[in-house]
PDB file of C-alpha atoms and ligand atoms in Angstrom:
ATOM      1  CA  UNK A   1       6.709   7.329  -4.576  1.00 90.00           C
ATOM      2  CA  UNK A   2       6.025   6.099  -0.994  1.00 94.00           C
ATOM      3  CA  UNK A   3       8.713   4.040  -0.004  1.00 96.00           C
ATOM      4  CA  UNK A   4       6.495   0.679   1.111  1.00 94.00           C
ATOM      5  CA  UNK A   5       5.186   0.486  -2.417  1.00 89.00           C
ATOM      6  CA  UNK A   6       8.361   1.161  -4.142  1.00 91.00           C
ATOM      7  CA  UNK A   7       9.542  -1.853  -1.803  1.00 93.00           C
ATOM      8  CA  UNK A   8       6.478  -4.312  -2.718  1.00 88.00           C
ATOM      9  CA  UNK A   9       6.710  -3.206  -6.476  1.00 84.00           C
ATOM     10  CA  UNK A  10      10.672  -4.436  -6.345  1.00 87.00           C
ATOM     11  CA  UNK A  11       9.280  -7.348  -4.857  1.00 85.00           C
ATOM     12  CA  UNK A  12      10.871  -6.971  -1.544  1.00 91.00           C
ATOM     13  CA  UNK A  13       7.547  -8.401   0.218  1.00 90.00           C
ATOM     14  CA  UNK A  14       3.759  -7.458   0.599  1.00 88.00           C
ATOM     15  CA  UNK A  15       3.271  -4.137   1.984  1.00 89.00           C
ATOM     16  CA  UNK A  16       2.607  -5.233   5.403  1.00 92.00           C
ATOM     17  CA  UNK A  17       5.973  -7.058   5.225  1.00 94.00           C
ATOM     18  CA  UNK A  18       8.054  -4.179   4.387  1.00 96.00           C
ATOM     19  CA  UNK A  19       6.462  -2.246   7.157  1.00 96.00           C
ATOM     20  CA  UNK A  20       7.984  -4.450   9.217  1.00 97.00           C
ATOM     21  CA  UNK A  21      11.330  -4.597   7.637  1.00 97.00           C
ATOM     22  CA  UNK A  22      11.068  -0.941   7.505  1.00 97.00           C
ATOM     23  CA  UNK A  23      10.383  -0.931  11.514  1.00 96.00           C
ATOM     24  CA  UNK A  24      12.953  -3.298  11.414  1.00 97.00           C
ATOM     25  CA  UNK A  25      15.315  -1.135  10.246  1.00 97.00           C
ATOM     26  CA  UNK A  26      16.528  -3.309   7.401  1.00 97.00           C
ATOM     27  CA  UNK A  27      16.144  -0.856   5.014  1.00 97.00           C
ATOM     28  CA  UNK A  28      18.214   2.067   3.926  1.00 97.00           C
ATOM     29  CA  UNK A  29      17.746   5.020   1.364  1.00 97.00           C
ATOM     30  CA  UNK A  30      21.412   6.405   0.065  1.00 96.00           C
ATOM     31  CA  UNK A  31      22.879   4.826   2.964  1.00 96.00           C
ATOM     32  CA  UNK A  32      20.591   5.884   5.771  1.00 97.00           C
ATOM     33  CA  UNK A  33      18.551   3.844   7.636  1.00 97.00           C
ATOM     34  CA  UNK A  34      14.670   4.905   7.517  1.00 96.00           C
ATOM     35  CA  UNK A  35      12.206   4.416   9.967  1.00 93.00           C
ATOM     36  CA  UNK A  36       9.271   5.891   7.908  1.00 95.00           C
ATOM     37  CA  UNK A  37       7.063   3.951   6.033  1.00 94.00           C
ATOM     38  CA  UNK A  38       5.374   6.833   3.890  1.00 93.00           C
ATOM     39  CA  UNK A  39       8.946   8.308   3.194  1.00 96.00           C
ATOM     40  CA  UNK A  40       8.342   9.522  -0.466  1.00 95.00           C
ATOM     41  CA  UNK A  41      11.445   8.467  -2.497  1.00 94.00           C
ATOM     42  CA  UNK A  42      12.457   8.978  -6.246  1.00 91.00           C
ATOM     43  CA  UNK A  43      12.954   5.903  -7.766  1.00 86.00           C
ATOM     44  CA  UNK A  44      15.446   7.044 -10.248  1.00 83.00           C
ATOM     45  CA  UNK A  45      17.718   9.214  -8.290  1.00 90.00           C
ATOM     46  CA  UNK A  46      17.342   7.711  -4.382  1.00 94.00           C
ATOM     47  CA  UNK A  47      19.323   4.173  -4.175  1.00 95.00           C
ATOM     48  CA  UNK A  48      17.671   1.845  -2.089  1.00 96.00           C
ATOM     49  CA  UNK A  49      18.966  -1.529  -0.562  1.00 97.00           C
ATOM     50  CA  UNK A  50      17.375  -3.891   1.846  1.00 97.00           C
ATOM     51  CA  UNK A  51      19.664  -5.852   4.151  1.00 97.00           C
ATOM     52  CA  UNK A  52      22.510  -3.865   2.504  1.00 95.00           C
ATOM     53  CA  UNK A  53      21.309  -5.694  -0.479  1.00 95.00           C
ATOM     54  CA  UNK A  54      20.589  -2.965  -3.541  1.00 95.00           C
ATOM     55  CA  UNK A  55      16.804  -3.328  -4.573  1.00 94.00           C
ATOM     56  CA  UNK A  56      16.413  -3.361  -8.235  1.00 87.00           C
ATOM     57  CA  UNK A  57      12.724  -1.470  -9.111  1.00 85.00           C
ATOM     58  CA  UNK A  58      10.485  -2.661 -11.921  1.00 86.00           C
ATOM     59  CA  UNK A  59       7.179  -1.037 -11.489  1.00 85.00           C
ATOM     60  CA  UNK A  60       5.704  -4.004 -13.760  1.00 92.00           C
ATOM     61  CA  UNK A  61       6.054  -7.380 -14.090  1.00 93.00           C
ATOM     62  CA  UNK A  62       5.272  -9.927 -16.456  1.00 97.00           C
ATOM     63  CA  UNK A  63       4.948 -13.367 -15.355  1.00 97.00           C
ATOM     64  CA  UNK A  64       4.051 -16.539 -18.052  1.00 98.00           C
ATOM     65  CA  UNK A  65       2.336 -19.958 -16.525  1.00 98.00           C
ATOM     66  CA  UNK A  66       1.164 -23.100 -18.001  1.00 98.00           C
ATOM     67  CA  UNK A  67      -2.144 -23.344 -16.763  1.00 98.00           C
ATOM     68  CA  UNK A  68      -3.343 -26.440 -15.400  1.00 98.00           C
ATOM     69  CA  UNK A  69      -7.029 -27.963 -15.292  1.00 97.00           C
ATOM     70  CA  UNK A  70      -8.891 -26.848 -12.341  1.00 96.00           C
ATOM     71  CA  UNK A  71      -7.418 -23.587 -11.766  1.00 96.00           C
ATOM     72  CA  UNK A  72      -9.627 -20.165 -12.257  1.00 95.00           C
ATOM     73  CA  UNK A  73      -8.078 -17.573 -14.255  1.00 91.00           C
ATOM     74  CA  UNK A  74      -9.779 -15.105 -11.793  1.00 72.00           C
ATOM     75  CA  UNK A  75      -8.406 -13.628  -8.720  1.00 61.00           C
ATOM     76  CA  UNK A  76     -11.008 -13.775  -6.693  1.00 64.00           C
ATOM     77  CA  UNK A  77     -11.671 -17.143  -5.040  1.00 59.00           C
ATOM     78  CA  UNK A  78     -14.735 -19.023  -5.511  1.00 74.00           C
ATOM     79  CA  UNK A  79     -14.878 -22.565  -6.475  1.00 88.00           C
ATOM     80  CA  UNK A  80     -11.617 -23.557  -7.273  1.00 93.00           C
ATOM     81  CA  UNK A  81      -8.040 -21.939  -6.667  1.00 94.00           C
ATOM     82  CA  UNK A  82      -7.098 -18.607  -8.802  1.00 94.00           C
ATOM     83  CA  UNK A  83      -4.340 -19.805 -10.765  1.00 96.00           C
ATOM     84  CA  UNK A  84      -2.351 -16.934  -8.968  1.00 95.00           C
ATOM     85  CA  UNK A  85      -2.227 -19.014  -6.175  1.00 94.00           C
ATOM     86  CA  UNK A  86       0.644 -20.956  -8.080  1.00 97.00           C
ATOM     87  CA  UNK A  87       2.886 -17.926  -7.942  1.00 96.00           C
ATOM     88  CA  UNK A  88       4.156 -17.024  -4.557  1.00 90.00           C
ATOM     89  CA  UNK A  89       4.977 -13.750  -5.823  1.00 87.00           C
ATOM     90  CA  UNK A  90       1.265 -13.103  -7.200  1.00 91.00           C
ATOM     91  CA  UNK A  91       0.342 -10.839  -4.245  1.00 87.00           C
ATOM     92  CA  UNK A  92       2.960  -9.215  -4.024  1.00 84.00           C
ATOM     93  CA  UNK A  93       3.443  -8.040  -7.811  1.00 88.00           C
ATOM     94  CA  UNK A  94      -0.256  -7.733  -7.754  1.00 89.00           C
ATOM     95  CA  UNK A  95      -0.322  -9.759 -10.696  1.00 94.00           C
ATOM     96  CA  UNK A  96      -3.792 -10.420 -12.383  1.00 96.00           C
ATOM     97  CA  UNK A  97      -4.005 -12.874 -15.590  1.00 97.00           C
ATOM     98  CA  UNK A  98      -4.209 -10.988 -18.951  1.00 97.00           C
ATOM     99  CA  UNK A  99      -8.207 -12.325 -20.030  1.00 95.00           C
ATOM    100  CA  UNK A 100      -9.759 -15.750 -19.341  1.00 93.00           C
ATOM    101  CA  UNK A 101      -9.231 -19.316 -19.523  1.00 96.00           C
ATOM    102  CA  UNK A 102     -12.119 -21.425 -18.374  1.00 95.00           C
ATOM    103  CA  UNK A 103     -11.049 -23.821 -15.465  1.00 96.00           C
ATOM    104  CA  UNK A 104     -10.854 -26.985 -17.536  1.00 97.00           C
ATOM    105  CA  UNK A 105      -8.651 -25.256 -20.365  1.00 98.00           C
ATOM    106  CA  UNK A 106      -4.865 -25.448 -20.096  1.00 98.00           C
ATOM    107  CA  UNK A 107      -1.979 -23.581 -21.787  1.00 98.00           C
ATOM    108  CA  UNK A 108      -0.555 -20.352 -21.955  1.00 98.00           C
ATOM    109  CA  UNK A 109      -1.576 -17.333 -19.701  1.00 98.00           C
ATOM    110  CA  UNK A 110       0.200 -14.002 -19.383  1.00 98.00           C
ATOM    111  CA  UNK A 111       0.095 -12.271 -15.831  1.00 98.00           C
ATOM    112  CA  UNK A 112       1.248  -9.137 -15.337  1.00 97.00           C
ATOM    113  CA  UNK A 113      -0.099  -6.169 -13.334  1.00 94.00           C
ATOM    114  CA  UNK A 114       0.447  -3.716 -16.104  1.00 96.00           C
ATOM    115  CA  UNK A 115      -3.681  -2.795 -16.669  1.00 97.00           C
ATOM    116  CA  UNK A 116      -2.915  -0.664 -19.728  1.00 97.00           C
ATOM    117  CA  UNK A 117      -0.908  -3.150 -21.725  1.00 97.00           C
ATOM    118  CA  UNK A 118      -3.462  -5.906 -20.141  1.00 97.00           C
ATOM    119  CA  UNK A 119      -6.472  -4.120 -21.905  1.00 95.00           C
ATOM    120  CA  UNK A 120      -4.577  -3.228 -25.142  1.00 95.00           C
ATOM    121  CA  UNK A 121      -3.555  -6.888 -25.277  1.00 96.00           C
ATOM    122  CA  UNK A 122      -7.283  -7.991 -25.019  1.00 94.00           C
ATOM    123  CA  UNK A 123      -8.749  -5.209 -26.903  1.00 91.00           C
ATOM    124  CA  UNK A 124      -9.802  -6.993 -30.356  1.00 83.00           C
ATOM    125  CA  UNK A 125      -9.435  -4.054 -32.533  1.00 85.00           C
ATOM    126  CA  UNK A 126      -5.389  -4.842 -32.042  1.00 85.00           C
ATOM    127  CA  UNK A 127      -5.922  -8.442 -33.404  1.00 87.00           C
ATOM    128  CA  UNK A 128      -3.289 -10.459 -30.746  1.00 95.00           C
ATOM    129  CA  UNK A 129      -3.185 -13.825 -32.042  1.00 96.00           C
ATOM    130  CA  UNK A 130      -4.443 -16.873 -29.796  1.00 98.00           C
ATOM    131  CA  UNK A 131      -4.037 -20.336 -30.841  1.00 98.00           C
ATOM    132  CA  UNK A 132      -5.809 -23.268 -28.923  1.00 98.00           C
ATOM    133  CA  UNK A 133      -5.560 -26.779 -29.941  1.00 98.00           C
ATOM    134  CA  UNK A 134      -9.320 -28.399 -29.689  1.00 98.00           C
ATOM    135  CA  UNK A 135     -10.105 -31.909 -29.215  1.00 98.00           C
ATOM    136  CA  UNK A 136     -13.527 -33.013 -30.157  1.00 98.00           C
ATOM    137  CA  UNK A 137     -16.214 -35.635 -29.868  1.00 98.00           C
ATOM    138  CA  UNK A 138     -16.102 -36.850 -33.185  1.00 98.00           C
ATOM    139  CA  UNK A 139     -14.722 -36.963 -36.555  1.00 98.00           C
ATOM    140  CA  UNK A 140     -14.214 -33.724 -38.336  1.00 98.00           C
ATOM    141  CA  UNK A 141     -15.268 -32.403 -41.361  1.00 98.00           C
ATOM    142  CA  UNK A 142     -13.071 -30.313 -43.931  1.00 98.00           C
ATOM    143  CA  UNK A 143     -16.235 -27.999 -44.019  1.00 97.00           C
ATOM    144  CA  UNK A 144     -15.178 -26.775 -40.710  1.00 98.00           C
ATOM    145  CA  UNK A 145     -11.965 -25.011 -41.980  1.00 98.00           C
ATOM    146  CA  UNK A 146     -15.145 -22.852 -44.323  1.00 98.00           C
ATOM    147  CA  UNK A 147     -17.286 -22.107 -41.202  1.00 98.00           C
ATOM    148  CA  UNK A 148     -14.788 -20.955 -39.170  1.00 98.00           C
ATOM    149  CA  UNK A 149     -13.550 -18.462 -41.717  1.00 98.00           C
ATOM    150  CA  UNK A 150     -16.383 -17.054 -42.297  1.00 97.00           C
ATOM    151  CA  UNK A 151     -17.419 -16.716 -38.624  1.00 97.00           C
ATOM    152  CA  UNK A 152     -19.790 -18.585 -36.898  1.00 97.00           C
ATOM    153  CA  UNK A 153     -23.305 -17.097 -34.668  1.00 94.00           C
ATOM    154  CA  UNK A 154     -22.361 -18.515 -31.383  1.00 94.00           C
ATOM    155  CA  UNK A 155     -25.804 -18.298 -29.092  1.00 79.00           C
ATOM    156  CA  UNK A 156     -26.273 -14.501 -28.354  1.00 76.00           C
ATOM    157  CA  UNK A 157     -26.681 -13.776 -31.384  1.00 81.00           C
ATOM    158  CA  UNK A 158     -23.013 -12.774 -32.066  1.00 91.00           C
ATOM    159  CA  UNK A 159     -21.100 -13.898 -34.800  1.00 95.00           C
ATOM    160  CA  UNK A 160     -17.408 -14.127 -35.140  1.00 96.00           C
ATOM    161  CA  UNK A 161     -14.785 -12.549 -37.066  1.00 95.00           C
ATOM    162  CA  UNK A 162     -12.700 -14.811 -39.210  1.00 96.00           C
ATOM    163  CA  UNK A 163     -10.977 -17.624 -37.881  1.00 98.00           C
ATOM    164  CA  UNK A 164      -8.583 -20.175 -38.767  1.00 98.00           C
ATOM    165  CA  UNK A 165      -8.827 -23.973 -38.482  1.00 98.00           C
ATOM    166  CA  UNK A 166      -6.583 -26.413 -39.231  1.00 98.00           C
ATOM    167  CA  UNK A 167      -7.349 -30.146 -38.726  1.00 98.00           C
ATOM    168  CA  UNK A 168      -4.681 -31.679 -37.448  1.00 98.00           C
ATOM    169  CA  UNK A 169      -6.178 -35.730 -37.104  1.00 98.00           C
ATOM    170  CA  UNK A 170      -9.863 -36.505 -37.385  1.00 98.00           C
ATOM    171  CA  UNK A 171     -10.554 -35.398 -33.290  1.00 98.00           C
ATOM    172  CA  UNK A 172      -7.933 -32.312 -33.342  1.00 98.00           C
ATOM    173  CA  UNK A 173      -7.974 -29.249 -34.229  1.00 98.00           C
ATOM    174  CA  UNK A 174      -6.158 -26.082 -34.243  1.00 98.00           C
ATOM    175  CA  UNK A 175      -7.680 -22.716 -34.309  1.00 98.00           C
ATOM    176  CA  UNK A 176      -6.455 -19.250 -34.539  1.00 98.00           C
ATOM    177  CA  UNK A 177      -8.561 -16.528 -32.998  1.00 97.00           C
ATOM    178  CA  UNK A 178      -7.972 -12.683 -32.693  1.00 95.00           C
ATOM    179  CA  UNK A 179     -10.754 -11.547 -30.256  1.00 93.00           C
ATOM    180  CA  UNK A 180     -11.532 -13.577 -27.104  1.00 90.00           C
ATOM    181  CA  UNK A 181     -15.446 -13.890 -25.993  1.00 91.00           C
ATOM    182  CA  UNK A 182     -16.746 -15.959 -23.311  1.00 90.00           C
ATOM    183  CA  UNK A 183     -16.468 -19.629 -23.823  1.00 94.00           C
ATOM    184  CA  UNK A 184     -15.295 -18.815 -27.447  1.00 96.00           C
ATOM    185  CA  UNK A 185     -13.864 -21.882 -28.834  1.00 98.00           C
ATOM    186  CA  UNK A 186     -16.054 -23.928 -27.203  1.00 97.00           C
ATOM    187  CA  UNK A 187     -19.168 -22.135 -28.420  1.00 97.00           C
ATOM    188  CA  UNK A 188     -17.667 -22.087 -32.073  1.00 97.00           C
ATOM    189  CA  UNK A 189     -17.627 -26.019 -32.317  1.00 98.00           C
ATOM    190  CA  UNK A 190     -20.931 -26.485 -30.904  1.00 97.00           C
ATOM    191  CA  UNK A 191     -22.641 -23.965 -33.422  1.00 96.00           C
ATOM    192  CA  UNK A 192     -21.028 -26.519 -36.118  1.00 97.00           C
ATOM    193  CA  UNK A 193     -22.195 -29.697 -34.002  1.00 97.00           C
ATOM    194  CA  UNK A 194     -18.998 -30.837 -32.282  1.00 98.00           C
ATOM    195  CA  UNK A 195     -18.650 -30.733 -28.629  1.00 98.00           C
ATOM    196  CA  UNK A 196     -14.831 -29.824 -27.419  1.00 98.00           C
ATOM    197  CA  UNK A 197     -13.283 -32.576 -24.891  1.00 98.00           C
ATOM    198  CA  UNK A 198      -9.986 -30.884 -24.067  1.00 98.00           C
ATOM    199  CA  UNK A 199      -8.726 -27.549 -24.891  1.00 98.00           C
ATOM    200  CA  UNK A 200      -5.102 -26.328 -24.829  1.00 98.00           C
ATOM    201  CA  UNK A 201      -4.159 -22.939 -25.282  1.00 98.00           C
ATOM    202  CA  UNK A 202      -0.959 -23.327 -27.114  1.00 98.00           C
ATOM    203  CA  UNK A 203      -0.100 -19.564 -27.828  1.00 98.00           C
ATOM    204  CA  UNK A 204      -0.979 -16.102 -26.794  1.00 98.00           C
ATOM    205  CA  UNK A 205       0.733 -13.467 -29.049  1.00 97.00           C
ATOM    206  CA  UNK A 206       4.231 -14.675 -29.623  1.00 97.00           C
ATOM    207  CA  UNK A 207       4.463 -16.461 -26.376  1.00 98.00           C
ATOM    208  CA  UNK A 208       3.711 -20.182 -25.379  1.00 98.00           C
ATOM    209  CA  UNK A 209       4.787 -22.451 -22.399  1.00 97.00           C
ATOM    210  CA  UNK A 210       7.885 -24.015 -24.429  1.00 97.00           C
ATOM    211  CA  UNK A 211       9.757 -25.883 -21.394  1.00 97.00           C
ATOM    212  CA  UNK A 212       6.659 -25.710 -19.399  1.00 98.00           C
ATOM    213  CA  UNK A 213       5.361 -28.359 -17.435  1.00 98.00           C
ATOM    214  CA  UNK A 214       1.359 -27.807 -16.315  1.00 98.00           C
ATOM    215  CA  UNK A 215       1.749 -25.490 -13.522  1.00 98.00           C
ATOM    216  CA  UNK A 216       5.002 -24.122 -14.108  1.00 98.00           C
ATOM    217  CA  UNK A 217       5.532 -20.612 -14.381  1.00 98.00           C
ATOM    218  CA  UNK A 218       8.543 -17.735 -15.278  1.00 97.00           C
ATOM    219  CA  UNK A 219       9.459 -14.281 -15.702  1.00 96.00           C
ATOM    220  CA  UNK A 220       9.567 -12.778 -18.791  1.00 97.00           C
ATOM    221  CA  UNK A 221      13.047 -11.789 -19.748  1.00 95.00           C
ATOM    222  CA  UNK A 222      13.494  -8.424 -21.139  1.00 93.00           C
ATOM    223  CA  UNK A 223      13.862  -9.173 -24.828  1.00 96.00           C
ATOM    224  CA  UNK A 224      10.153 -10.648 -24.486  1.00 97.00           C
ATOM    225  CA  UNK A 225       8.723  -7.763 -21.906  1.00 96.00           C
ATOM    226  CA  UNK A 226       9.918  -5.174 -24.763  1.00 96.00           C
ATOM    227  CA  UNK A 227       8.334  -7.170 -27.530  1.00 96.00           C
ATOM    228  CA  UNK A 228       4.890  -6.716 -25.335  1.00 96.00           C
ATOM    229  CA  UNK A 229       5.026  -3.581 -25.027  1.00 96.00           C
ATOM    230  CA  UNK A 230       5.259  -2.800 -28.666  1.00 94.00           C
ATOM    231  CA  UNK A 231       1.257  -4.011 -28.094  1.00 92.00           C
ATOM    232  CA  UNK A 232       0.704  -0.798 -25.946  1.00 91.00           C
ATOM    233  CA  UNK A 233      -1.730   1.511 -27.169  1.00 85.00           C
TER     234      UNK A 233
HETATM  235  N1  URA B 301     -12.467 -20.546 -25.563  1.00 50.70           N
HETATM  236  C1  URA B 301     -13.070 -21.409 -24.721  1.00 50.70           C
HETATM  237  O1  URA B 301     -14.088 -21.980 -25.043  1.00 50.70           O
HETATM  238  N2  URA B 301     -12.507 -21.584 -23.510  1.00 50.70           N
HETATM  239  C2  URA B 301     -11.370 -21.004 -23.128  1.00 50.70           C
HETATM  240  O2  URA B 301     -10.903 -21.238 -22.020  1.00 50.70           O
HETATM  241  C3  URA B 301     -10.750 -20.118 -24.015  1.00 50.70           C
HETATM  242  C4  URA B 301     -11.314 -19.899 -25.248  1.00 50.70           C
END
C-alpha cells in the first residue's frame, strides 16, 4: 500500500496533507525518514510513526452521529450542508453515511467508509432493524398497528413488508422497519391518512445516539465495530 494512503487511512491528514508532511520529512518507515510519497509499504510488517509518534492503521472506520434537522445525509452539497460536514475527520476517513435520512429527520446515522458492510447493512434481504419514532397530525387509530403489519401500497405502486407500530400517546408513534425506501415512514402514514410532523430515528441495528446531543458524533469502539461486522455478507 502506497504510503500517503496508508497515512490518510490512519487518519494522519488528507492526502495532500501528508504529502506535505512526507516532504516535510515528518515521517519515518522502521526508523528511516522517507521522502517518497508513492513508497509502497506493508501495513502489517513496516512500522510507521509520524513526528516520532507510532501511527496506528485502521483501514475502516466507523463513525455514529445524531443527526440534526437541516443536514443532508448526502455527500455531495446542494441545498443544505452534508451532515459530514459535522465531522472534521469526514474527508479524511472518506466517510459516507450508511443510507438516507431526509433533511428534516433526526436520529441515528452510521458513517463509515466500509462500502461492503455499507451495502450489506442496507440490503433488505438481511432485515437490519430501524426504529423511528413518528409524530403525527392527529389522533391515532389502533387500526394502524393492523395496516402496518400487513404492509401498506405507498404511491409507486409498492407495498411494504411487515412492519411494526406501536402507539405510544395519541400523536406518537413508534415503528419498526427492516428495508429502507425513499421517504418510507413518511409515505406509510400518509397511505393511512396521517401526515408525519417530526421524525426521529431512534435506532439503526443495535446502535442509537444514547449520550448524544443533536449533532454530536463518536467512534465506534471495537466491541460495537465487531458486532457490525457480523452484518457482512
Ligand atoms: N422514512 C422517512 O420518511 N424519512 C426518513 O428520513 C427515513 C425514513
Amino acid at each position: 500500500m502506497r504510503i500517503d494512503r496508508y497515512l490518510a487511512n490512519a487518519g494522519v491528514g488528507t492526502r495532500r496533507e501528508v504529502h506535505r508532511y512526507i516532504m516535510d520529512k515528518r515521517v519515518m518507515v522502521n526508523g528511516n525518514t522517507i521522502k517518497s510519497i508513492s513508497l509502497n509499504i506493508n501495513p502489517i510488517i513496516d512500522r510507521v510513526s509520524f513526528d516520532e509518534e507510532p501511527v496506528i492503521y485502521k483501514e475502516f472506520r466507523y463513525f455514529l452521529i445524531n443527526k440534526p434537522v437541516g443536514y443532508m445525509s448526502s455527500t455531495i452539497e446542494e441545498r443544505y450542508p452534508p451532515v459530514t460536514s459535522l465531522i472534521p475527520q469526514a474527508d479524511v476517513f472518506r466517510l459516507f453515511p450508511v443510507g438516507r435520512l431526509d433533511v428534516d429527520t433526526t436520529g441515528t446515522l452510521l458513517l463509515t467508509n466500509n462500502g461492503k458492510l455499507a451495502h450489506s447493512l442496507l440490503n433488505p434481504r438481511f432485515h437490519v432493524e430501524k426504529v423511528y419514532d413518528a409524530v403525527v397530525d392527529r389522533p391515532l387509530s389502533t387500526k394502524l398497528i393492523d395496516d402496518f403489519q400487513k404492509g401498506l401500497n405507498i404511491n409507486d405502486e409498492y407495498v411494504t413488508s411487515p412492519a411494526g407500530l406501536e402507539i405510544i400517546d395519541d400523536y406518537h408513534a413508534r415503528v419498526s422497519i427492516h428495508e429502507g425506501k425513499y421517504h418510507q415512514i413518511k409515505r406509510m402514514f400518509i397511505a393511512c391518512g396521517y401526515n408525519v410532523i417530526s421524525l426521529n430515528r431512534s435506532q439503526f441495528a443495535f446502535l442509537d445516539c444514547t449520550g448524544l446531543k443533536e449533532g454530536e458524533y463518536r467512534e465506534l469502539n471495537p466491541e460495537e465495530v465487531n458486532k457490525l461486522l457480523l452484518f457482512l455478507r
